[in-house]
PDB file of C-alpha atoms in Angstrom:
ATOM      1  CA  UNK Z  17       0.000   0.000   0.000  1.00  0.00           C
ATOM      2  CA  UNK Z  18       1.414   3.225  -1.001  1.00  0.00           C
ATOM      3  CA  UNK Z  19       0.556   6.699   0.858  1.00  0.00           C
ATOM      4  CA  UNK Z  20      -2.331   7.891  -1.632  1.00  0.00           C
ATOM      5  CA  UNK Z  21      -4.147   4.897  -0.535  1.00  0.00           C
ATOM      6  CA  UNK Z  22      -4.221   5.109   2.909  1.00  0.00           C
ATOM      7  CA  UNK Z  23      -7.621   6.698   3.727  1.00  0.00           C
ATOM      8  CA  UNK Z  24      -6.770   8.179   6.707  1.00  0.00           C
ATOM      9  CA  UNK Z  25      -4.237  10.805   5.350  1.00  0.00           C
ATOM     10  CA  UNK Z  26      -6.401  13.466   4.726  1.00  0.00           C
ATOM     11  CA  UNK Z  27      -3.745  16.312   4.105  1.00  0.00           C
ATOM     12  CA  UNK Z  28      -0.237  14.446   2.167  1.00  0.00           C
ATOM     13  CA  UNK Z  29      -0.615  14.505  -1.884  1.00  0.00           C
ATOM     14  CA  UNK Z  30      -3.742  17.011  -1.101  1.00  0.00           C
ATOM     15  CA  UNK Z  31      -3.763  21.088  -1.209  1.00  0.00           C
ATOM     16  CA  UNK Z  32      -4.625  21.841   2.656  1.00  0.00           C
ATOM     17  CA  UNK Z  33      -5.417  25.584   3.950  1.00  0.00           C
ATOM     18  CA  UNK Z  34      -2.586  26.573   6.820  1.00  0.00           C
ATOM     19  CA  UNK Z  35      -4.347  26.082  10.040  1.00  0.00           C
ATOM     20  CA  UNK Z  36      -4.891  29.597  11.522  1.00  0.00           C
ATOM     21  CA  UNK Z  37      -3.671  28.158  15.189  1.00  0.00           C
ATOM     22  CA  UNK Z  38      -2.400  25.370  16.846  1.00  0.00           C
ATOM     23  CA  UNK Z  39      -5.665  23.962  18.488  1.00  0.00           C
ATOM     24  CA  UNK Z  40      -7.270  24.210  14.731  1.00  0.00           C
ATOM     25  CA  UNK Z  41      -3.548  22.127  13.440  1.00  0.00           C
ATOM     26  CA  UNK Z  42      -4.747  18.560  12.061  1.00  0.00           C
ATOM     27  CA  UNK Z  43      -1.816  16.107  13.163  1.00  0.00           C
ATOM     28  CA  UNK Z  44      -2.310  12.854  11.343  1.00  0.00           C
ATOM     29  CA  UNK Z  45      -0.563   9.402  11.918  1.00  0.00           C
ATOM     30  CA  UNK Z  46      -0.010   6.405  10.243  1.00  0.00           C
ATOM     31  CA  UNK Z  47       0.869   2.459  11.251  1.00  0.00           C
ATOM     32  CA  UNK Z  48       4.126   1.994  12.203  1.00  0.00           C
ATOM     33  CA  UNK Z  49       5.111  -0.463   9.164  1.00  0.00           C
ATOM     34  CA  UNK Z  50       8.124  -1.652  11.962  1.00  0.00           C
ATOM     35  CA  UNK Z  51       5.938  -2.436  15.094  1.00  0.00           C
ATOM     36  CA  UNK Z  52       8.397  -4.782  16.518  1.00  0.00           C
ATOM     37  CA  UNK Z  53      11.441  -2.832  15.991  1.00  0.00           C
ATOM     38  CA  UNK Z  54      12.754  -0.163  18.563  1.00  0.00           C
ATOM     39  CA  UNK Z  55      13.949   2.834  16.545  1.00  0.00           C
ATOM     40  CA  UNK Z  56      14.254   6.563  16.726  1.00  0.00           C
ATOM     41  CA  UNK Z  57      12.872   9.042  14.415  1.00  0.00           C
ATOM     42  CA  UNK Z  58      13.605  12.698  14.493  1.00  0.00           C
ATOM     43  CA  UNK Z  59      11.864  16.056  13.095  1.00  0.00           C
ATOM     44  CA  UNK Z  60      13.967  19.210  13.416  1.00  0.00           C
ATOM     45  CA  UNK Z  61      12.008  22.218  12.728  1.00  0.00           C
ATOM     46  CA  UNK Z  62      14.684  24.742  12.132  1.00  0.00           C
ATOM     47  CA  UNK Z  63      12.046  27.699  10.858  1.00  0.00           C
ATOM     48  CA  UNK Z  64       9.698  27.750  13.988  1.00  0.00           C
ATOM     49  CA  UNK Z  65       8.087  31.051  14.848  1.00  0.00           C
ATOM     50  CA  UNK Z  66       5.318  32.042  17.537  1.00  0.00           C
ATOM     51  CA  UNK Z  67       4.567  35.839  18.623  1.00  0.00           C
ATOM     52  CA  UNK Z  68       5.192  37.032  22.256  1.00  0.00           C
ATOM     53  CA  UNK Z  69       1.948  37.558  23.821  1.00  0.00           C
ATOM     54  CA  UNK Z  70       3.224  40.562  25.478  1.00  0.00           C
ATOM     55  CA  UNK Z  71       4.811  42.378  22.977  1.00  0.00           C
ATOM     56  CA  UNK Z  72       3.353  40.799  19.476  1.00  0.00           C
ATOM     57  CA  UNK Z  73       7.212  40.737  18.488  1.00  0.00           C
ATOM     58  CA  UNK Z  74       8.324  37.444  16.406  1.00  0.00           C
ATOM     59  CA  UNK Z  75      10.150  34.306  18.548  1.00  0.00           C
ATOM     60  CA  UNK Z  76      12.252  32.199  16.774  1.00  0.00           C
ATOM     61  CA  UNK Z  77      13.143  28.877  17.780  1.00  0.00           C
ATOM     62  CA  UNK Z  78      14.841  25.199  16.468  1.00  0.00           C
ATOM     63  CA  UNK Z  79      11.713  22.352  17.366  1.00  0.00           C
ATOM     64  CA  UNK Z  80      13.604  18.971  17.177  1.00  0.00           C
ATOM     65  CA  UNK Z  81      11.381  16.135  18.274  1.00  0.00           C
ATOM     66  CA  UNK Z  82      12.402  13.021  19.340  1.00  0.00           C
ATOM     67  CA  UNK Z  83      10.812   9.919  19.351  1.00  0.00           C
ATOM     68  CA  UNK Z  84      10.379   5.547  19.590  1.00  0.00           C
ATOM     69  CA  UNK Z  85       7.146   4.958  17.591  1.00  0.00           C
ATOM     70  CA  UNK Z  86       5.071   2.844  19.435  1.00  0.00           C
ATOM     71  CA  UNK Z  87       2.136   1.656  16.972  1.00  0.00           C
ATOM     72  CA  UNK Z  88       1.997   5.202  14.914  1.00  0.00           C
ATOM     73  CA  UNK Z  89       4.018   7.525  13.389  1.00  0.00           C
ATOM     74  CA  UNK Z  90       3.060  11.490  12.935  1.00  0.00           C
ATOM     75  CA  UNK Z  91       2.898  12.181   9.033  1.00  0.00           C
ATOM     76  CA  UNK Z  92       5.258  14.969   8.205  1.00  0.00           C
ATOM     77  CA  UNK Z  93       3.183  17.333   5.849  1.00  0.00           C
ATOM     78  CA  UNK Z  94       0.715  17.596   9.104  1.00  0.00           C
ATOM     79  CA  UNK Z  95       3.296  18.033  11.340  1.00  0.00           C
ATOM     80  CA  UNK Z  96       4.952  20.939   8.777  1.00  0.00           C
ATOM     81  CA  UNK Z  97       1.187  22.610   9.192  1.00  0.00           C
ATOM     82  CA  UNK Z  98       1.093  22.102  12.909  1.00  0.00           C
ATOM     83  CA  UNK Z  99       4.395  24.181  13.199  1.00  0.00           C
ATOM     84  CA  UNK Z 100       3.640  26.810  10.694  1.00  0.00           C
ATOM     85  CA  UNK Z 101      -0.246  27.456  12.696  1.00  0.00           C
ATOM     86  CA  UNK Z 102       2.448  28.845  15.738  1.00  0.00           C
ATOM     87  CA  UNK Z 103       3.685  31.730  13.295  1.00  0.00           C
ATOM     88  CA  UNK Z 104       0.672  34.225  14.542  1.00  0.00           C
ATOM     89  CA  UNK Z 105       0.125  32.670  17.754  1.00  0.00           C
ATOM     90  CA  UNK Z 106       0.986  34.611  20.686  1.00  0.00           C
ATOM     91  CA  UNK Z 107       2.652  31.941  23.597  1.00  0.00           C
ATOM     92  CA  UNK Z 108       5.707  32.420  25.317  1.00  0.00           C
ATOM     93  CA  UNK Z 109       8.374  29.626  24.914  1.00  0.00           C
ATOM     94  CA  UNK Z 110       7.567  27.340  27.648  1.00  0.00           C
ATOM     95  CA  UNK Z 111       3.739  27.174  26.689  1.00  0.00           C
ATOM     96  CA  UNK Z 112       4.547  26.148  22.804  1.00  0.00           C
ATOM     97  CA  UNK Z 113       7.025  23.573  23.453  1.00  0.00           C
ATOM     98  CA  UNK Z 114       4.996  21.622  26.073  1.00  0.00           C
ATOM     99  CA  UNK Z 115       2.066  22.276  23.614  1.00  0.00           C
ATOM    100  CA  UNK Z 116       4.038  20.667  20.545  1.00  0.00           C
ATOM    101  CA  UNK Z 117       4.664  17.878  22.923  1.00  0.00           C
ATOM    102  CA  UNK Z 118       1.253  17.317  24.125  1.00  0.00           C
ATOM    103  CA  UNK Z 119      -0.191  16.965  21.136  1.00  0.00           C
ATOM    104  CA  UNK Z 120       2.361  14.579  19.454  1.00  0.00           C
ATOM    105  CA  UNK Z 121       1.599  12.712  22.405  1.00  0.00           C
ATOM    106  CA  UNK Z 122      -1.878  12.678  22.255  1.00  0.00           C
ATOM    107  CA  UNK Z 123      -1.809  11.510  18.439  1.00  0.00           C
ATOM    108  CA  UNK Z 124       0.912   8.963  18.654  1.00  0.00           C
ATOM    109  CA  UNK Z 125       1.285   7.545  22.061  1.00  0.00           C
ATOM    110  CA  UNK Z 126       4.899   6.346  21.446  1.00  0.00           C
ATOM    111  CA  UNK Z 127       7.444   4.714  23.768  1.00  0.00           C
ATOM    112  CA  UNK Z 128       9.768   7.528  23.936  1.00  0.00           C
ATOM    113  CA  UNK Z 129       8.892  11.634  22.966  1.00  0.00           C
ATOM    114  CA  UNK Z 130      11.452  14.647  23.542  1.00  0.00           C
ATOM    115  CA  UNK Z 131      10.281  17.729  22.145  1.00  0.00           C
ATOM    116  CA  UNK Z 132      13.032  20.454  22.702  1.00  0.00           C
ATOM    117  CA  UNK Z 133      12.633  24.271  21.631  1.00  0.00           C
ATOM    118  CA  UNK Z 134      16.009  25.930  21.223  1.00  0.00           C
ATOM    119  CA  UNK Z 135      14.904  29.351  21.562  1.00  0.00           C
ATOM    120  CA  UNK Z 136      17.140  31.905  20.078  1.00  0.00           C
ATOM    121  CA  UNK Z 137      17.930  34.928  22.370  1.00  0.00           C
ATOM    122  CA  UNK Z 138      15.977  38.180  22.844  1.00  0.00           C
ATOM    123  CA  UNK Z 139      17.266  40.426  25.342  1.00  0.00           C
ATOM    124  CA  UNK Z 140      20.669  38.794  25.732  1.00  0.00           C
ATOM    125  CA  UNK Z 141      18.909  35.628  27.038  1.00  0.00           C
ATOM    126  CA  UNK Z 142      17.743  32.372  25.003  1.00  0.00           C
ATOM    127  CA  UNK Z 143      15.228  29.919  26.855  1.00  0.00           C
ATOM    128  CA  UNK Z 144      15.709  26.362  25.874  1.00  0.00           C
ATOM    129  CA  UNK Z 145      13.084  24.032  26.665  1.00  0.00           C
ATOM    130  CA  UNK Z 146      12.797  20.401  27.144  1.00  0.00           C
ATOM    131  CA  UNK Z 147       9.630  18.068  27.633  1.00  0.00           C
ATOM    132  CA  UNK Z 148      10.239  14.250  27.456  1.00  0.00           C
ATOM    133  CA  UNK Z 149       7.693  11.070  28.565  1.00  0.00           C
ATOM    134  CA  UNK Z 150       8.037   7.416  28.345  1.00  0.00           C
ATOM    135  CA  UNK Z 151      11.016   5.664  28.215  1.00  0.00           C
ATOM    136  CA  UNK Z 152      13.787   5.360  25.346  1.00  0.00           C
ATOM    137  CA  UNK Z 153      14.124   1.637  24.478  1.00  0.00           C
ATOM    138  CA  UNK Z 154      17.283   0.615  25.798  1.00  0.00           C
ATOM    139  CA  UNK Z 155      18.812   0.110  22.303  1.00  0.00           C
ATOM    140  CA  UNK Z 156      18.304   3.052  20.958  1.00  0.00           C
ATOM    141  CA  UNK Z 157      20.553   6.531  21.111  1.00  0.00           C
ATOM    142  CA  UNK Z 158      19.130  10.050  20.517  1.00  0.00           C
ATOM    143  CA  UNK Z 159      21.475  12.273  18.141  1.00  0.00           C
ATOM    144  CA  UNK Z 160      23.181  15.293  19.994  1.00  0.00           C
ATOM    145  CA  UNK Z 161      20.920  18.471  20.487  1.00  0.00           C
ATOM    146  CA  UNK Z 162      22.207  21.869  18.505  1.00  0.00           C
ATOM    147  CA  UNK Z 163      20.663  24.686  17.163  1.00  0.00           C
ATOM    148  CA  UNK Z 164      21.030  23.969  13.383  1.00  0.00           C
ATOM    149  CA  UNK Z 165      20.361  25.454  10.405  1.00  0.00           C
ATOM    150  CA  UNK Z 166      18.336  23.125   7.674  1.00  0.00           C
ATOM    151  CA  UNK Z 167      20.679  20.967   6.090  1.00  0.00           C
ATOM    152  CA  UNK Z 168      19.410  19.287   3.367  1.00  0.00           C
ATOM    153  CA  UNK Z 169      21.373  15.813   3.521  1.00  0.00           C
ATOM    154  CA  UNK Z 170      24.572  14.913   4.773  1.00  0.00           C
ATOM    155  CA  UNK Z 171      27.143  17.759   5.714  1.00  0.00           C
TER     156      UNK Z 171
END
């Protein structure tokens, strides 16, 4: 079965509206085709922006997620929207990176989930955030953490 027949992927192969918040944001998931392996799988969002609720200025932040499927996986076009519904959303840090995990958590229930938000500074101070749950299979490593720029294969 290829992706453009699995019925439940509303939003991959399909022109989708941006969702105009997070709470509107449609994460979708698909069967883990490896149910029986223990693996990691990561999505670094290098391009995530949110507003300050205080001052409506732009934050800027790295997203990397971490995470063991369990019996799903989050499908990456809905995750891309989920991310992009934070650009006009006023949250501070703290509030959109346990949000981003929350939700992955909700959709997937995996083994393992890390969401870290590697804020960049305003005011001479960064705030880096880190929400994990679950437990990472014992033979599996996580990749270091760094702010990154995209980079588009191998460096």
């Amino acid at each position: 079965m290829t992706w453009n027949e699995k019925p439940e992927l509303t939003q991959l192969g399909h022109y989708v509206e941006l969702p105009k918040t997070p709470q509107e944001a449609i994460l979708e998931t698909f069967a883990n085709p490896h149910p029986g392996t223990d693996y990691v799988v990561r999505l670094t969002a290098p391009e995530f922006t949110s507003i300050c609720p205080i001052t409506g200025q732009p934050d800027f932040a790295t997203i990397i997620v971490d995470y063991a499927p369990d019996r799903r996986l989050v499908e990456s076009k809905s995750f891309k929207f989920f991310v992009a519904s934070f650009r006009n959303h006023g949250a501070f840090h703290e509030d959109c990176t346990v949000y981003v995990h929350k939700r992955l958590d909700e959709v997937m229930k995996p083994k393992y989930l890390r969401v870290v938000g590697l804020w960049y500074a305003r005011g001479g101070i960064s705030i880096d955030v880190v929400m994990q749950s679950g437990s990472l299979p014992h033979n599996c490593t996580l990749l270091p953490l760094e702010k990154t720029t995209y980079r588009g294969g191998r460096e």
